[in-house]
Amino acid sequence: LADLAGVVEKAPQVLRNVRVADRDGLEHAEAFWAEVAAVEADLGSDGRVLVRPSGTEPVVRVMVEAVVPGVAEAMTDRLVAALVAALGPA
């Protein structure tokens, strides 16, 4: 097990819960999803993005994982700005 754990590369995660005016509009927010695709392309194999509406709160959760902590933070800021622009601030 220790040998397997040695090959796993840990990547810092940044998670934001974003209150927006129209959480239900997430699926159809084309400009936002285009920005998600751009961030995923910028990260390449060095990170990942997860976006989902909360099932219990009026928020959209945005998580970015990247090998470099500063990159994860910057990409999360970028996605949060795009999300608020697409769905409106709460």
Short mmCIF file of C-alpha atoms in Angstrom, two decimals:
data_model
loop_
_atom_site.label_atom_id
_atom_site.label_comp_id
_atom_site.label_asym_id
_atom_site.label_seq_id
_atom_site.Cartn_x
_atom_site.Cartn_y
_atom_site.Cartn_z
CA LEU A 1 0.00 0.00 0.00
CA ALA A 2 2.86 2.38 0.76
CA ASP A 3 4.25 1.79 -2.75
CA LEU A 4 0.91 2.72 -4.30
CA ALA A 5 0.59 5.82 -2.14
CA GLY A 6 4.00 6.95 -3.33
CA VAL A 7 2.83 7.36 -6.93
CA VAL A 8 -0.24 9.44 -6.05
CA GLU A 9 0.35 13.13 -6.71
CA LYS A 10 -1.58 15.33 -4.32
CA ALA A 11 -3.14 18.47 -5.72
CA PRO A 12 -4.55 21.31 -3.61
CA GLN A 13 -8.26 22.01 -4.01
CA VAL A 14 -10.10 25.30 -3.80
CA LEU A 15 -13.85 25.06 -3.17
CA ARG A 16 -16.25 28.01 -3.31
CA ASN A 17 -19.96 28.04 -2.59
CA VAL A 18 -21.35 30.78 -4.83
CA ARG A 19 -24.77 32.32 -4.20
CA VAL A 20 -26.36 33.25 -7.51
CA ALA A 21 -29.74 34.67 -8.51
CA ASP A 22 -30.70 31.78 -10.82
CA ARG A 23 -29.15 28.51 -9.67
CA ASP A 24 -31.56 26.57 -11.90
CA GLY A 25 -30.14 28.33 -14.98
CA LEU A 26 -26.75 26.65 -14.56
CA GLU A 27 -27.41 23.93 -17.12
CA HIS A 28 -28.11 26.47 -19.87
CA ALA A 29 -25.42 29.05 -19.00
CA GLU A 30 -23.43 28.62 -22.21
CA ALA A 31 -20.93 31.42 -21.56
CA PHE A 32 -20.11 29.94 -18.16
CA TRP A 33 -19.62 26.43 -19.56
CA ALA A 34 -17.36 27.87 -22.27
CA GLU A 35 -15.23 29.38 -19.49
CA VAL A 36 -15.17 26.00 -17.69
CA ALA A 37 -13.90 24.39 -20.90
CA ALA A 38 -11.23 27.10 -21.24
CA VAL A 39 -10.07 26.58 -17.65
CA GLU A 40 -9.95 22.80 -18.16
CA ALA A 41 -7.87 23.34 -21.30
CA ASP A 42 -5.51 25.68 -19.40
CA LEU A 43 -5.11 23.13 -16.59
CA GLY A 44 -4.61 20.18 -18.94
CA SER A 45 -3.58 17.09 -17.03
CA ASP A 46 -2.38 19.21 -14.08
CA GLY A 47 -5.84 19.73 -12.59
CA ARG A 48 -9.58 19.33 -12.81
CA VAL A 49 -12.80 21.28 -12.38
CA LEU A 50 -16.05 20.26 -10.70
CA VAL A 51 -19.19 22.43 -10.81
CA ARG A 52 -22.56 21.45 -9.38
CA PRO A 53 -25.59 23.07 -7.81
CA SER A 54 -26.13 22.26 -4.16
CA GLY A 55 -29.07 20.02 -3.46
CA THR A 56 -29.74 21.62 -0.08
CA GLU A 57 -28.59 25.25 -0.36
CA PRO A 58 -29.18 28.06 -2.88
CA VAL A 59 -25.58 27.90 -4.12
CA VAL A 60 -23.47 26.51 -6.91
CA ARG A 61 -20.31 24.74 -5.78
CA VAL A 62 -17.16 25.40 -7.79
CA MET A 63 -14.09 23.28 -7.10
CA VAL A 64 -10.75 23.52 -8.87
CA GLU A 65 -7.87 21.18 -8.22
CA ALA A 66 -4.41 22.04 -9.54
CA VAL A 67 -0.87 20.91 -8.86
CA VAL A 68 0.16 24.51 -8.10
CA PRO A 69 -1.94 26.10 -5.29
CA GLY A 70 -1.86 29.60 -6.78
CA VAL A 71 -3.19 28.26 -10.07
CA ALA A 72 -6.13 26.58 -8.34
CA GLU A 73 -7.00 29.85 -6.60
CA ALA A 74 -6.74 31.94 -9.79
CA MET A 75 -8.81 29.51 -11.85
CA THR A 76 -11.48 29.37 -9.14
CA ASP A 77 -11.66 33.18 -9.11
CA ARG A 78 -12.04 33.13 -12.89
CA LEU A 79 -14.89 30.60 -12.78
CA VAL A 80 -16.70 32.35 -9.93
CA ALA A 81 -16.64 35.63 -11.88
CA ALA A 82 -18.00 33.88 -14.99
CA LEU A 83 -20.69 32.13 -12.93
CA VAL A 84 -21.93 35.35 -11.32
CA ALA A 85 -21.88 37.09 -14.72
CA ALA A 86 -23.96 34.28 -16.23
CA LEU A 87 -26.49 33.71 -13.43
CA GLY A 88 -26.51 37.05 -11.60
CA PRO A 89 -25.44 37.81 -8.04
CA ALA A 90 -27.71 36.70 -5.21
#
